[in-house]
Amino acid sequence: MTDIASTIGGGADRASGIHTNDAAKARLRGRYAAELRFKWLGAGAVALAGLFLLLLLSTIVTQALPAFRMNYLTVPVELSAENIDPANPAGANYLGIVQDALAAKFPDVTGRQERRLLRGIVSSGSGVFLRQAIENDPSMLGKTVEFSAPLDDFSDLYLKGLLAKSAEPQALNGVTVSAATGDVDLTFADDTVARLARGAGATDDTGVLRLTSSAASLFVDVAGGTVKLTEVGPGNTAKGIVLEALSAPVSAPAGAVLRTITTPEASRKISDREIVWLDNLKAQGAVESRWNTIFLFTGASREAELAGIWGAVVGSFLTLIVTLAVAFPIGVSAAIYLEEFAPKNRITTLIEVNINNLAAVPSIVFGLLGLAVFLNLFGMPRSAPVVGGLVLALMTLPIIIIASRASLRAVPPSIREAALGIGASKVQTVFHHVLPLAMPGIMTGTILGMAHALGETAPLLMIGMVAFIVDIPGGFTDPATILPVQIFMWADFPEPAFQQKTSAAILILLGFLVIMNAVAVILRKRFERRW
Amino acid sequence: MVLYIVVALLALAAVAFLLGRGRALAVVGGEVARLHSLPAQHGSYLALCAAGPALLALAAWAIFSPGVETSIIKSRFAADLAGLGVPQVEAFIRDAKAIAFGGLVGFTDATKEAAAAAYRSIHTTSVVLIGSFCAALAVAGFLYGYRRIAPAFRARHVVERVVRIVLIACSVVAILTTIGIVMSLILESLLFFAEVPFFKFLFGLHWSPQSAFTGAGAEAGAVNQDIFGAIPLFVGTLLITFIAMIVAAPIGLMSAIYLSDYASKSVRAVAKPVLEILAGIPTVVYGFFAALTVAPFFRGMGESLGLDVASESAIAAGVVMGIMIIPFVSSLSDDVINAVPQSLRDGSAGLGATKSETIRKVVLPAALPGIVSAMLLAVSRAIGETMIVVMAAGLAANLSINPLEAVTTITVQIATLLVGDQEFDSAKTRAAFALGLVLFCATLALNVIALRVVKKYREQYD
């Protein structure tokens, strides 16, 4: 037995064998470690790709969700004959009526600037909605009715909690206020307010904490009104401005609530006054959050709260119809010719090389082609879906041809031979037998090509589809824009509300793409045959 | 009006089909076997005879008539247009057309109204003419075809020849597209190079055609040749492409290796769709992501490290472009790696190599030509990508290779030079076509080289 063992060990001492000594073991360990590292590197690469996707989608989805809701303000509007002349309803100032109704809720607001600020809380498009409501229901005229107006984009964003952060409200005891309006002096029972003011970033001016516009805003809700603190100290006293009138001066110490808006007034796009009004309206129950039908069913607008996606969706639809109508028949015919009829000669090789090269041409070059040929040479209209569709058709043509050829090639020769054998002509063979069998694959390729065309932006910028178009396009030659270009345009607008709209539009675009791809997958799964 | 003619012709074709089929059946008294071609083929033949020539004539008319009408107007109003330059004449024609046929009218005067009236009458005459010509052609064609239907007539051959010609015409569209691209790029570029010397464009170091200096617009007399130096654009494009490839090449290649040689079936079932989704996301979405999330992220990171990062830094655009290209690199590499025969892997494993050693020392060298070609294609893709850089890269042409600064690219400049412009006859807009030509040549060269690499260096293992 010992002999055999020593033979297996290579006839030498185990510890000194070239494959078994410690150095060899270390080498092997090193190789296995390298193997493991390599494997994890690969897994890491895949995980990283997945992470990027997750990051991208989650960014867009979290941004987009608020845009699908919208806050409406319900106010009683007076549709008296004095506001709207029944003989000439078109001449009335509908926006003014809505704004007057809002101003009536805050009778204390008298200053010119404040009044303008207050009237800006509702969207400048509210008048249009009111007029439409009256046109739909003329019996409203002459009465005072409850009307829901969309809020201005900044007010809307504030109510969605996207413009300013606020801290938990705190209860205060023993608060007195010297007057009911204007500049007031306050006293407190303890130093809670001083502490909070220090934490809020107030500047210390020899014992007096000044709350400037670069510090957080502190509001004291007391006696049915709101005081904004401007100075805290010395001691447990403070100075403030009344933003919302108190019912009476508070001389006997009373309970109050301290609210903190932690985002400084200087770095947010909504003022303290507007915040107080909006919170007040919300507390009254006059503000209501609804599905944002304006976004889904109207055309573009410069006002963020009135901008909708419908015009772009219709434009995309019209463009894709043109693309499909041009690219599908031409692409399939070219594929049939190249795959079934073409002799192997220099011209057909040239066509094939050409198609492969076209598939690799940058999309913006197709835009240059569209500009030079369709617009400048043929004089076709700018910004029209028909031109966009043609450009996209030329761009998707190679995709459709390549997919159709692959699909035709997958039909086994026995089918063709059988058809030819019973006397069908070549054309009959192809159109009656081969093409129907290849159709599912061709359709899949076409849908994928269309999905690609739907997401394409650059060539359409060249042919002027980047124009600002309010009307919903009604035909193939009307000026139109399309979804990706709308996204591109909105992404450039500085208003924060447009960022949410951009994300929401992206979500809608991705939704269409998912649907198209799903249809392609289903087609492939259901009809694809393996021969 | 033209639409009605087309619809009428199509209706006529349908009627002719039915009549032809009936006639074919009638001439043999219902005995289909006596016919050389099937009745439906006779029907198709008659439909082609009736509608085909008329449709061709209509197409020719649609292409040529606008030019003819315009030149008639120009000659009629030659006296009014005598003192005007080319852009003014074009504006005049555009306005007259808009008045006549509806559209956005710039401003109007009596001459333009007169031209519009002339336009309208010429157009009406021309439509009536083509309409009656089409009708005559259709009737003649129908009668000719109807007479030829006979038992021995080889309708099938005629119809099939027409079908074949249509198929050939469709496949020639691809060539026409290429010709159209090349011609439009070259013609406009030649006009541009007539104003700005070729070498000043290709090797100049200063690019600012948007600036208000002389030569920026059409109205200026002399073109300032020194503001069309494209080197900063080329450097910017290469910088962003380089950053993109630094991201995409390792991640794409490693994920291809992992998916083809390591991943279990279930991992692959998840990872492949992830990569496909990444490939299917429109580039405008990547651009938004780059501008909204990635650029501020790099800016914030740079601030915390004490670096000054531009808000439209090359690195943000490059990294996002890299993410976009990952699936492209990965799917191309995957194909190449899978094409390496299993016997090579088995042989290596038989010699005692671990899996990673097999991949690094056997599979990758064998697949190298394909991988190089995949990378070249990815580079060509990155160079031609537009939306990400338009949204996330800068507009000012800085000559810099610092990834933290803002640079601009060829595609960004093409887009910014042409978007929003209505006139396309200034050096500024022509410069965009010259840039397009450079872009087209660069991507074409990369694709050709990629093909060559594969052809030349590929080993035939099977």
XYZ file of N, CA and C in Angstrom, chain B residues 126-220:
285
model
N -53.782 74.278 -64.768
C -52.893 73.122 -64.774
C -53.593 71.894 -64.204
N -54.419 72.094 -63.149
C -55.148 70.955 -62.587
C -56.158 70.418 -63.596
N -56.861 71.339 -64.274
C -57.847 70.905 -65.258
C -57.160 70.129 -66.393
N -56.014 70.673 -66.828
C -55.271 70.018 -67.897
C -54.860 68.614 -67.502
N -54.237 68.499 -66.336
C -53.744 67.175 -65.944
C -54.912 66.244 -65.704
N -56.034 66.812 -65.182
C -57.207 65.983 -64.952
C -57.725 65.400 -66.252
N -57.848 66.244 -67.277
C -58.385 65.726 -68.530
C -57.387 64.799 -69.212
N -56.089 65.124 -69.066
C -55.077 64.247 -69.644
C -55.142 62.865 -69.004
N -55.274 62.844 -67.668
C -55.371 61.574 -66.949
C -56.603 60.812 -67.414
N -57.715 61.524 -67.561
C -58.950 60.857 -67.991
C -58.762 60.237 -69.369
N -58.128 60.997 -70.276
C -57.912 60.479 -71.625
C -57.035 59.242 -71.585
N -55.927 59.341 -70.815
C -55.018 58.206 -70.694
C -55.741 56.991 -70.146
N -56.570 57.225 -69.123
C -57.261 56.114 -68.482
C -58.203 55.441 -69.459
N -58.971 56.245 -70.210
C -59.928 55.666 -71.156
C -59.188 54.893 -72.256
N -58.110 55.540 -72.793
C -57.360 54.887 -73.855
C -56.771 53.578 -73.369
N -56.153 53.646 -72.153
C -55.535 52.446 -71.593
C -56.564 51.358 -71.380
N -57.724 51.751 -70.879
C -58.759 50.762 -70.607
C -59.193 50.076 -71.908
N -59.441 50.893 -72.946
C -59.905 50.316 -74.213
C -58.854 49.377 -74.801
N -57.569 49.840 -74.759
C -56.480 49.032 -75.281
C -56.428 47.686 -74.562
N -56.458 47.747 -73.231
C -56.347 46.520 -72.441
C -57.549 45.623 -72.659
N -58.726 46.226 -72.738
C -59.955 45.436 -72.847
C -59.949 44.638 -74.148
N -59.445 45.256 -75.210
C -59.410 44.581 -76.517
C -58.447 43.414 -76.520
N -57.353 43.544 -75.718
C -56.318 42.514 -75.796
C -56.681 41.266 -75.017
N -57.703 41.339 -74.176
C -58.054 40.150 -73.411
C -58.557 39.072 -74.349
N -57.844 37.942 -74.350
C -58.189 36.821 -75.225
C -57.674 35.561 -74.550
N -58.156 34.392 -74.941
C -57.726 33.161 -74.267
C -56.204 32.993 -74.294
N -55.567 33.326 -75.381
C -54.135 33.061 -75.483
C -53.295 34.204 -74.945
N -53.933 35.295 -74.553
C -53.160 36.460 -74.113
C -52.442 36.178 -72.789
N -51.139 36.504 -72.733
C -50.353 36.153 -71.545
C -50.376 37.290 -70.535
N -51.533 37.470 -69.904
C -51.689 38.563 -68.935
C -50.747 38.363 -67.759
N -50.556 37.105 -67.354
C -49.736 36.840 -66.179
C -48.326 37.386 -66.358
N -47.783 37.176 -67.559
C -46.408 37.631 -67.770
C -46.291 39.135 -67.628
N -47.266 39.829 -68.214
C -47.225 41.295 -68.129
C -47.330 41.741 -66.675
N -48.335 41.179 -65.969
C -48.563 41.595 -64.584
C -47.333 41.290 -63.748
N -46.764 40.108 -63.954
C -45.609 39.744 -63.123
C -44.400 40.601 -63.448
N -44.282 41.002 -64.705
C -43.161 41.886 -65.025
C -43.339 43.238 -64.322
N -44.580 43.721 -64.324
C -44.831 44.994 -63.626
C -44.527 44.845 -62.139
N -44.979 43.717 -61.556
C -44.715 43.498 -60.129
C -43.220 43.530 -59.866
N -42.476 42.857 -60.736
C -41.039 42.806 -60.535
C -40.416 44.199 -60.649
N -40.913 44.974 -61.618
C -40.365 46.334 -61.766
C -40.656 47.167 -60.519
N -41.881 46.987 -59.979
C -42.212 47.731 -58.756
C -41.286 47.308 -57.618
N -41.031 46.003 -57.513
C -40.146 45.532 -56.442
C -38.754 46.121 -56.593
N -38.262 46.118 -57.844
C -36.927 46.690 -58.070
C -36.925 48.171 -57.699
N -37.969 48.863 -58.113
C -38.041 50.297 -57.806
C -37.975 50.509 -56.301
N -38.662 49.643 -55.543
C -38.641 49.802 -54.091
C -37.251 49.579 -53.527
N -36.518 48.591 -54.089
C -35.189 48.386 -53.503
C -34.218 49.466 -53.932
N -34.546 50.157 -55.010
C -33.664 51.253 -55.422
C -33.839 52.478 -54.507
N -34.976 52.511 -53.769
C -35.186 53.640 -52.850
C -34.014 53.784 -51.889
N -33.465 52.634 -51.450
C -32.331 52.707 -50.528
C -31.155 53.432 -51.175
N -30.908 53.088 -52.447
C -29.805 53.764 -53.144
C -30.123 55.236 -53.333
N -31.381 55.507 -53.690
C -31.764 56.912 -53.884
C -31.565 57.710 -52.600
N -31.909 57.072 -51.462
C -31.717 57.760 -50.189
C -30.249 58.108 -49.994
N -29.389 57.123 -50.238
C -27.958 57.396 -50.078
C -27.519 58.509 -51.013
N -27.968 58.414 -52.275
C -27.592 59.459 -53.229
C -28.105 60.810 -52.742
N -29.353 60.815 -52.265
C -29.935 62.058 -51.765
C -29.109 62.629 -50.634
N -28.715 61.774 -49.694
C -27.910 62.248 -48.565
C -26.591 62.822 -49.077
N -25.899 62.034 -49.898
C -24.579 62.471 -50.355
C -24.696 63.752 -51.167
N -25.678 63.791 -52.078
C -25.797 64.968 -52.935
C -26.136 66.215 -52.118
N -27.125 66.088 -51.220
C -27.515 67.300 -50.496
C -26.372 67.780 -49.618
N -25.644 66.826 -48.997
C -24.522 67.253 -48.156
C -23.431 67.892 -48.999
N -23.093 67.239 -50.134
C -21.975 67.743 -50.922
C -22.323 69.084 -51.572
N -23.536 69.199 -52.121
C -23.875 70.452 -52.805
C -23.822 71.641 -51.853
N -24.477 71.480 -50.682
C -24.474 72.593 -49.736
C -23.062 72.855 -49.226
N -22.295 71.771 -49.021
C -20.935 71.948 -48.523
C -20.084 72.680 -49.546
N -20.277 72.375 -50.837
C -19.498 73.065 -51.867
C -19.791 74.557 -51.829
N -21.070 74.900 -51.675
C -21.415 76.317 -51.568
C -20.705 76.944 -50.371
N -20.648 76.163 -49.275
C -19.984 76.669 -48.074
C -18.484 76.836 -48.316
N -17.880 75.826 -48.954
C -16.433 75.899 -49.165
C -16.062 76.957 -50.200
N -17.038 77.403 -50.983
C -16.759 78.518 -51.884
C -16.546 79.796 -51.085
N -17.165 79.857 -49.883
C -17.041 81.062 -49.077
C -15.943 80.933 -48.030
N -15.806 79.722 -47.486
C -14.798 79.489 -46.459
C -13.867 78.403 -46.977
N -12.568 78.668 -47.042
C -11.662 77.656 -47.597
C -11.722 76.356 -46.799
N -11.566 75.254 -47.503
C -11.669 73.925 -46.930
C -10.735 73.766 -45.731
N -9.493 74.217 -45.891
C -8.519 73.982 -44.819
C -8.776 74.870 -43.618
N -9.307 76.066 -43.868
C -9.640 76.931 -42.730
C -10.749 76.306 -41.902
N -11.668 75.617 -42.603
C -12.762 74.943 -41.901
C -12.228 73.753 -41.122
N -11.422 72.940 -41.780
C -11.015 71.671 -41.192
C -9.949 71.850 -40.114
N -9.115 72.872 -40.234
C -8.012 73.006 -39.283
C -8.053 74.298 -38.486
N -9.121 75.069 -38.622
C -9.216 76.315 -37.859
C -9.477 76.027 -36.397
N -9.012 76.918 -35.532
C -9.114 76.673 -34.103
C -10.231 77.479 -33.448
N -10.920 78.294 -34.231
C -11.922 79.154 -33.612
C -13.287 78.926 -34.258
N -14.279 78.627 -33.458
C -15.619 78.330 -33.983
C -16.638 79.191 -33.268
N -17.234 80.156 -33.965
C -18.347 80.904 -33.360
C -19.240 81.485 -34.454
N -19.860 80.648 -35.269
C -20.679 81.173 -36.363
C -21.942 81.875 -35.890
N -22.307 81.656 -34.611
C -23.524 82.303 -34.110
C -23.258 83.755 -33.731
N -21.984 84.120 -33.618
C -21.677 85.459 -33.139
C -22.113 86.491 -34.175
N -22.279 87.713 -33.719
C -22.865 88.741 -34.573
C -21.836 89.424 -35.452
N -20.610 88.854 -35.502
C -19.600 89.471 -36.357
C -19.993 89.371 -37.820
N -19.224 90.033 -38.641
C -19.472 89.974 -40.077
C -19.436 88.521 -40.534
N -20.356 88.198 -41.404
C -20.318 86.862 -41.982
C -21.195 85.874 -41.267
N -21.819 86.295 -40.180
C -22.663 85.346 -39.473
C -23.998 85.175 -40.189
N -24.523 86.229 -40.736
C -25.851 86.125 -41.345
C -25.808 86.315 -42.843
N -26.949 86.193 -43.469
C -26.999 86.282 -44.921
C -26.810 87.712 -45.387
N -27.245 88.664 -44.541
C -27.273 90.051 -44.989
C -25.866 90.632 -45.116
N -24.918 90.073 -44.362
C -23.574 90.632 -44.386
C -22.901 90.336 -45.718
